[in-house]
Coordinates of C-alpha atoms in Angstrom, one line a residue:
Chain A
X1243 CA 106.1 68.3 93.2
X1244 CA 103.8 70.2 90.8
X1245 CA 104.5 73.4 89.6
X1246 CA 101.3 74.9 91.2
X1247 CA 100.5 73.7 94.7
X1248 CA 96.5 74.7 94.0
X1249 CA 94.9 74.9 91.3
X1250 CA 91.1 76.1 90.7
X1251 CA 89.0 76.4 87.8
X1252 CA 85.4 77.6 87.6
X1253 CA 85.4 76.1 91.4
X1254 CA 81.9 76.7 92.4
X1255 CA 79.8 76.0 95.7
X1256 CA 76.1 76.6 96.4
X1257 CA 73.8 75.6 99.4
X1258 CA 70.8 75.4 98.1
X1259 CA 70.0 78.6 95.8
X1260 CA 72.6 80.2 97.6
X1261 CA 76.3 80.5 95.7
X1262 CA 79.0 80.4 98.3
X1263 CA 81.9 80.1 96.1
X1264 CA 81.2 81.5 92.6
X1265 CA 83.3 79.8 89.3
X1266 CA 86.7 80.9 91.0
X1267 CA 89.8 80.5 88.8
X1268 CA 92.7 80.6 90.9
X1269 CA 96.7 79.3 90.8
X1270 CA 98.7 79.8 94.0
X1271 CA 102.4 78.3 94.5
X1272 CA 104.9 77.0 96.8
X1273 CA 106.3 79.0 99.5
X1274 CA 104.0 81.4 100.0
X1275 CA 102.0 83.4 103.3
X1276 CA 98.7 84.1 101.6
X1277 CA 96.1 86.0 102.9
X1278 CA 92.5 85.0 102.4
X1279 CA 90.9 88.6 103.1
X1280 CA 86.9 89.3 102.9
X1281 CA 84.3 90.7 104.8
X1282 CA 81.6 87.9 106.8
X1283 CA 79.7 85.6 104.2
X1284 CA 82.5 86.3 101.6
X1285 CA 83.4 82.6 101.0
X1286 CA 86.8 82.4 103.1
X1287 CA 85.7 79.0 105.4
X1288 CA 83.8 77.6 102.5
X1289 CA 87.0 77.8 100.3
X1290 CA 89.1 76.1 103.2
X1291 CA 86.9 73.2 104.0
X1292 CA 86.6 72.7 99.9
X1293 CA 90.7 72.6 100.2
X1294 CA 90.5 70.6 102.9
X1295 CA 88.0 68.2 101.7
X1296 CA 85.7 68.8 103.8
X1297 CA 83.3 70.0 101.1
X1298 CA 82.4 69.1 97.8
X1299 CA 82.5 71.2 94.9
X1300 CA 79.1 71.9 93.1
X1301 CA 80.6 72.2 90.0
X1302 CA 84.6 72.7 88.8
X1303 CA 87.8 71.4 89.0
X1304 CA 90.0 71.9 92.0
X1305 CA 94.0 70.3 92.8
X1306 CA 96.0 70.5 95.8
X1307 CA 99.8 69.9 94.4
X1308 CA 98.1 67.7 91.7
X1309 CA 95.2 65.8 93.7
X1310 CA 91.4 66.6 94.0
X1311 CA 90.7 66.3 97.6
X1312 CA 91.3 63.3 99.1
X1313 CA 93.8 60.8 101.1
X1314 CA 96.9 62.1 99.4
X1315 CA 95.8 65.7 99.6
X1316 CA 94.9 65.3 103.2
X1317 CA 98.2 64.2 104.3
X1318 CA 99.9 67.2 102.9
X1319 CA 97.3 70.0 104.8
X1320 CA 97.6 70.7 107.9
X1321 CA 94.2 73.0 109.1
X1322 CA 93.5 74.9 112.1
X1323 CA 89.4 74.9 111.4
X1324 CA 87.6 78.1 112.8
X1325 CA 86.6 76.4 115.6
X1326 CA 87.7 73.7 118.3
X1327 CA 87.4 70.2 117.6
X1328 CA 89.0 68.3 120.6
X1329 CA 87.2 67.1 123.7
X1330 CA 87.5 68.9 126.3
X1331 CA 88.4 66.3 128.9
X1332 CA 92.1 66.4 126.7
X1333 CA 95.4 66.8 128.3
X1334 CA 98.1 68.7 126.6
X1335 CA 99.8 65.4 126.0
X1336 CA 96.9 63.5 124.8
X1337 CA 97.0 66.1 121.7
X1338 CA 100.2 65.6 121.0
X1339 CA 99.6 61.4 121.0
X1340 CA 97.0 62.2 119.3
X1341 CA 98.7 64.2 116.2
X1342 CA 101.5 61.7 116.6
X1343 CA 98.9 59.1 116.1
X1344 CA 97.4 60.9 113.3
X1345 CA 99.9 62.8 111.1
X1346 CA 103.0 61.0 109.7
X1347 CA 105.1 64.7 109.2
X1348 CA 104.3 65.2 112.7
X1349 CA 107.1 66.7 114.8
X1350 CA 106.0 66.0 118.9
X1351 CA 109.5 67.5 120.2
X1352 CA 108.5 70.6 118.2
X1353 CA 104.8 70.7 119.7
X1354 CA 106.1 69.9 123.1
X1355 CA 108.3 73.1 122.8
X1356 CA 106.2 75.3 122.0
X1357 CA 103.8 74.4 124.7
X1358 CA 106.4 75.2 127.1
X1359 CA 107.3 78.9 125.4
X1360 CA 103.7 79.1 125.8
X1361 CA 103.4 78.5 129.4
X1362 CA 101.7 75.5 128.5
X1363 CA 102.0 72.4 130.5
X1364 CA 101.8 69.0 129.6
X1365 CA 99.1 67.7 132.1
X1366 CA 96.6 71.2 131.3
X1367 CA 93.1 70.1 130.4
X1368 CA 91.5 71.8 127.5
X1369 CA 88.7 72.8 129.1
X1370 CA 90.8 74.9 132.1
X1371 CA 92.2 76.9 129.0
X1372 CA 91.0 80.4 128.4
X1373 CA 89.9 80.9 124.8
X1374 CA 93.3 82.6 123.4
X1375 CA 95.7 79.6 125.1
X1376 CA 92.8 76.8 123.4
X1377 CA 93.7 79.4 120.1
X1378 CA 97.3 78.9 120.7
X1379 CA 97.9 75.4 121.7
X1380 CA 95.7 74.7 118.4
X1381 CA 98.1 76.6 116.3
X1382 CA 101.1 75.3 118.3
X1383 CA 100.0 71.3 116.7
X1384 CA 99.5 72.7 113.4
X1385 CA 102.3 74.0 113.0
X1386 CA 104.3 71.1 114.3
X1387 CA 103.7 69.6 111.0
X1388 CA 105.6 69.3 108.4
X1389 CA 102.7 70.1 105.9
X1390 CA 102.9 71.2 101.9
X1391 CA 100.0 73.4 102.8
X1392 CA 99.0 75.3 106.4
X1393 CA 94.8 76.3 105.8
X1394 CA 94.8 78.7 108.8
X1395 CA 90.6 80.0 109.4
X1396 CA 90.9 82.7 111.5
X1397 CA 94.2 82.1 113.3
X1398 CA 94.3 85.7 115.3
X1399 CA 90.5 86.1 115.4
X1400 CA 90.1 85.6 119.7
X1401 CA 94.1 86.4 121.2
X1402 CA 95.2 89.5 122.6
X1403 CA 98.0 91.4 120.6
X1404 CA 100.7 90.0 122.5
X1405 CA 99.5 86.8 121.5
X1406 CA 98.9 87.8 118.0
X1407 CA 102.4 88.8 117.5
X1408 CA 103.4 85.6 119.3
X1409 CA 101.2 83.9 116.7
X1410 CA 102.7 85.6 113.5
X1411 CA 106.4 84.7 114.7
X1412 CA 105.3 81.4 115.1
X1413 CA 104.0 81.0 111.7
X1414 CA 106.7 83.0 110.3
X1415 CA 109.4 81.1 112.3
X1416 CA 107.6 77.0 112.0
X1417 CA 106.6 76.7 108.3
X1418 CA 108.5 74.4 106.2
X1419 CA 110.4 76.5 103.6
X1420 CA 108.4 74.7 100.6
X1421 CA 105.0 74.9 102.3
X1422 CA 102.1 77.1 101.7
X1423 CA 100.5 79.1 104.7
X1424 CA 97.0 80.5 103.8
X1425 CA 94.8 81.9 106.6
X1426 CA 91.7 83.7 106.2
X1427 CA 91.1 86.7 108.4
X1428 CA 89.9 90.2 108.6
X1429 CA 92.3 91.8 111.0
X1430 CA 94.8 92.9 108.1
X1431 CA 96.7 95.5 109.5
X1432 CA 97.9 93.1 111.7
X1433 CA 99.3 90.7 109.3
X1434 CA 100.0 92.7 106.1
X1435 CA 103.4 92.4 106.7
X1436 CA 103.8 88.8 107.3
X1437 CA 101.9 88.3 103.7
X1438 CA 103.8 87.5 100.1
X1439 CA 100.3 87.6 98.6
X1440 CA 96.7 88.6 99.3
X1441 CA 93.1 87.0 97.6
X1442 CA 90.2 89.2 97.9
X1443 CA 87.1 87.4 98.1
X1444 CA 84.1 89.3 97.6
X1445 CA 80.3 87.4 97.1
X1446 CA 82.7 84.0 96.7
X1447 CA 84.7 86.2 93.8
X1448 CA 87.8 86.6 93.6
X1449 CA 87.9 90.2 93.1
X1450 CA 91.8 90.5 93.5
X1451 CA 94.6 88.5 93.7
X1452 CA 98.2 90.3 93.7
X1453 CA 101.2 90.6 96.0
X1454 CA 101.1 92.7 98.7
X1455 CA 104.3 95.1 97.3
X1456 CA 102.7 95.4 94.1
X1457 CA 99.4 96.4 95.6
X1458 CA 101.4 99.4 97.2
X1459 CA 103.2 100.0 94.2
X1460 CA 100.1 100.8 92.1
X1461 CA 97.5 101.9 94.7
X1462 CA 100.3 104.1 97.2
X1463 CA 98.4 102.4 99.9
X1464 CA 98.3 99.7 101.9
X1465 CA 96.4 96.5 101.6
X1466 CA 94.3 97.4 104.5
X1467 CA 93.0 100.9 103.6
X1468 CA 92.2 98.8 100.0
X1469 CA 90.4 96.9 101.6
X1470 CA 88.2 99.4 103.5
X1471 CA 87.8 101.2 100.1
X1472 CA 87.0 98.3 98.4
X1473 CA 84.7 96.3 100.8
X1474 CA 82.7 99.8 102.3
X1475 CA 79.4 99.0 103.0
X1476 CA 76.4 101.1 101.6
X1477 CA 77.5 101.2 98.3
Chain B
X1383 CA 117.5 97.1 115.7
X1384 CA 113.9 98.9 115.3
X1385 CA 112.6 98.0 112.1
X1386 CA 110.1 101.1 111.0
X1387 CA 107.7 100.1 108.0
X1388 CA 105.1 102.7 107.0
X1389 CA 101.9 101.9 105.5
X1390 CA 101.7 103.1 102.0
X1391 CA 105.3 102.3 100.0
X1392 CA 106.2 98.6 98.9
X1393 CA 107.6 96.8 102.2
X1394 CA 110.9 95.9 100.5
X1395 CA 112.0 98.7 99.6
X1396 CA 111.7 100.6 103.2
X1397 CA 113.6 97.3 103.9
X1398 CA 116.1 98.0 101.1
X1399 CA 116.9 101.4 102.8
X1400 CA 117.1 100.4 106.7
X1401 CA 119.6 97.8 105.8
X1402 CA 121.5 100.4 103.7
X1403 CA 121.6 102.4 106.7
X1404 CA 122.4 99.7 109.0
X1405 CA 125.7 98.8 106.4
X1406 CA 127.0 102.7 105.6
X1407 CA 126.2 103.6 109.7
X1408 CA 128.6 100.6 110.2
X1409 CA 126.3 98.5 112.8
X1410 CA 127.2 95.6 110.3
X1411 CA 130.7 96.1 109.2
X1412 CA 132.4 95.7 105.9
X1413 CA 133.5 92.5 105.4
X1414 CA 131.1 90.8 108.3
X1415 CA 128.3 88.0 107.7
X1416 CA 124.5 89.2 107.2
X1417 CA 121.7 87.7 109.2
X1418 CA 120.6 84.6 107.6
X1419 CA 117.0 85.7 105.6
X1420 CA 115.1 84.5 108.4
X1421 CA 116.8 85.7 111.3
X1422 CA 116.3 89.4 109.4
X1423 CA 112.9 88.7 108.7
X1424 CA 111.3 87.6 112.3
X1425 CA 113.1 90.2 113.6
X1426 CA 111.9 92.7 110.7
X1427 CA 108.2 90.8 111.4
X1428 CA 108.5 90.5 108.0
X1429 CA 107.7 87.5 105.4
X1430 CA 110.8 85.9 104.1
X1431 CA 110.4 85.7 100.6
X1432 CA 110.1 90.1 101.1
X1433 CA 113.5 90.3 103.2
X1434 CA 115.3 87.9 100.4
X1435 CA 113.8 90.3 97.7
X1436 CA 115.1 93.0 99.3
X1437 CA 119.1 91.5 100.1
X1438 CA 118.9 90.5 96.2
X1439 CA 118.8 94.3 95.6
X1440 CA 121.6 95.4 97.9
X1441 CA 123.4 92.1 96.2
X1442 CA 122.6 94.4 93.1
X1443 CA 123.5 97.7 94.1
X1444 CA 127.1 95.2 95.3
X1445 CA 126.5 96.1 99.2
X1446 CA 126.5 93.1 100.4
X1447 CA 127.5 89.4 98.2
X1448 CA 127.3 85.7 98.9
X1449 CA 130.5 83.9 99.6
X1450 CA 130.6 80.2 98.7
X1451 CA 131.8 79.4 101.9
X1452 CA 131.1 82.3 104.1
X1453 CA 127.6 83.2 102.7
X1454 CA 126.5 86.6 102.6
X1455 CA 128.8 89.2 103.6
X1456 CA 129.2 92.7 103.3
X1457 CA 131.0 94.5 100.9
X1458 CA 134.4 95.0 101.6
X1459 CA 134.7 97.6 98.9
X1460 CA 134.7 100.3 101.6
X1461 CA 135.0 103.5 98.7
X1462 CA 131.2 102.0 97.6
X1463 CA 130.3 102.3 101.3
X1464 CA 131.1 105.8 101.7
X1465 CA 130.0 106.7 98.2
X1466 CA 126.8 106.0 99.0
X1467 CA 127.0 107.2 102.7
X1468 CA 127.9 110.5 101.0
X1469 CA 124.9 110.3 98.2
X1470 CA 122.7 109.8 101.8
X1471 CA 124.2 112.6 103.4
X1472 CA 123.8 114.8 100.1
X1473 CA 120.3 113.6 100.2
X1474 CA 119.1 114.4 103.7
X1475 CA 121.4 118.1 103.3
X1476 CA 119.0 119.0 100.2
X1477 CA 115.5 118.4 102.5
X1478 CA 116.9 120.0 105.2
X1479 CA 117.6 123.4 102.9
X1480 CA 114.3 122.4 101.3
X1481 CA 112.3 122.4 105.0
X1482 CA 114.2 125.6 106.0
X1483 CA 113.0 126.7 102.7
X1484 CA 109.3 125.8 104.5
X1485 CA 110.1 128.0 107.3
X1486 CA 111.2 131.5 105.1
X1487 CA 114.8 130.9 105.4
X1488 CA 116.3 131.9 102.1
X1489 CA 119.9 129.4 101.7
X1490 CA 121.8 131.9 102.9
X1491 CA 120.3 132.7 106.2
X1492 CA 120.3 129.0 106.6
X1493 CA 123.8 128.6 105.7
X1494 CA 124.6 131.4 108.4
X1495 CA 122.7 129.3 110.8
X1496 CA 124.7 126.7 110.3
X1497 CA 128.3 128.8 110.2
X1498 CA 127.0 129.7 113.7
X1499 CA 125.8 126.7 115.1
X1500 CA 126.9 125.6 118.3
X1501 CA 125.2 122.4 119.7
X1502 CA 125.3 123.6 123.1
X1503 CA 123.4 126.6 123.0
X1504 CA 120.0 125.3 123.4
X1505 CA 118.4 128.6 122.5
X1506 CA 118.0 130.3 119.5

């Protein structure tokens, strides 16, 4: 096990003439909840699907517990992607196959429970799900593995707050004690308090990356009214 | 138990403090097991890693200590218990003068009030 779980320097992304992710210089551990905070078009999905492997850097250097993107990196992340990606013709239990089928560290009993405190059941089709249980039964899977590194975009983005607390528990409750959790969002009040550390992304800069005790500490505030100071538009 | 966090101090340290309360107020009794970390911390809605900072500094301050065998327990010093119970009570006497203060009370009007106090009489 390395030291750092990722590691990033002068990490940079463009489409085109426009820069996505901007020579970021980053080092995050083991064990952590992170939260990737930003306003839209701040470079949050872009860094996950570069994580993930999903895209390539432009230029720079980027490790996930000592790999660049790839087989061995891929088998450690487990990533809840901003949107969907089953068919919708899916049963419950053909997900759970399916992951089984998929992920080595994947625990079914584990999924198959939490479908159930869900109100889940096994023979639901996708497509008769409402947009928050399709959020949920998503999250349920991801979490059911036993992944170095939990890439969460948007994770509480489209659930109620009954569900959102659900969701919080069930990160807080379901990640392996080694493992890294970072999820993007931009609903922070909601999650401050689940959160060791924060990363500000701002025009794909990092603009700030402490914990969240320390950022009360210095500022008397909390990460959220930072935030809104920090990210206020018109300026 | 009601976990309250406020926005704008550190989240471990209003942890520090509730679980201070919940020792010297006796809800977990000298000498019993503390929560595991994570039981604390879902029920706190809290991330681990802040709930462990915070029983590492009542580990410090000797309220609660790790057993081998039994884990974390609390103290069974009970004279530190109400020492600090006592430091509380000081504490919460000196903002109540201080808010009387607030109203115009100078300390001896309030410490009539107080000579005089009956908790049934509703009115003033």
């Amino acid at each position: 096990m390395n030291q750092e779980l990722i590691t990033a320097r002068g990490l940079t992304k463009s489409y085109g003439t426009k820069t996505a992710i901007d020579h970021i210089d980053l080092s995050v551990g083991h064990g952590r909840i992170i939260g990737l905070l930003g306003p839209n078009g701040s470079g949050k999905t872009t860094f996950i699907k570069l994580l993930c492997g999903l895209l390539h850097p432009t230029s720079g250097e980027l490790k996930i517990d000592g790999h660049s993107p790839g087989v061995e990196s891929k088998a450690i992340i487990s990533y809840l992607p901003d949107r969907m990606y089953f068919a919708d013709w899916m049963r419950t239990s053909d997900l759970a196959a399916f992951f089984a089928d998929f992920y080595a560290d994947f625990d079914r009993t584990k999924a198959l429970e939490m479908f159930k405190s869900l109100g889940i059941g096994q023979n639901d089709r996708i497509k008769t799900m409402s947009k928050g249980t399709k959020e949920k039964a998503q999250l349920a899977l991801i979490m059911s593995r036993k992944a170095q590194l939990y890439l969460l975009d948007e994770p509480i983005g489209g659930v109620d707050p009954a569900a959102r607390d659900f969701i919080l528990n069930t990160i807080l409750t379901n990640y392996n004690e080694n493992g890294t959790v970072l999820l993007s969002t931009h609903l922070i009040s909601d999650i401050e308090r689940v959160l060791d550390e924060v990363i500000f992304l701002q025009n794909g800069k990092v603009v700030r990356h402490d914990t969240v005790d320390n950022i009360r500490e210095q500022e008397g505030k909390s990460v959220d009214q930072l935030f809104r100071e920090i990210f206020t538009y018109g300026h | 138990m009601n976990w309250k966090l406020t926005e704008d101090r550190p989240i471990w340290i209003q942890l520090v403090e509730q679980l201070t309360m919940l020792i010297v107020s006796g809800i977990y009794e000298s000498g019993s097991a503390v929560p595991a970390v994570r039981t604390l911390a879902t029920e706190a809605g809290v991330n681990p890693n802040t709930m462990q900072r915070a029983l590492a500094e009542l580990e410090n301050r000797k309220l609660v200590e790790t057993r081998r065998t039994a884990g974390r327990i609390v103290t069974e010093d009970l004279s530190l218990i109400l020492s600090i119970r006592k430091e509380l009570a000081y504490q919460r006497t000196a903002e109540f003068f201080t808010s009387m203060h607030a109203l115009g009370y100078t300390e001896e009007q309030t410490r009539e009030l107080l000579a005089a106090w009956n908790k049934k009489e509703e009115s003033v």
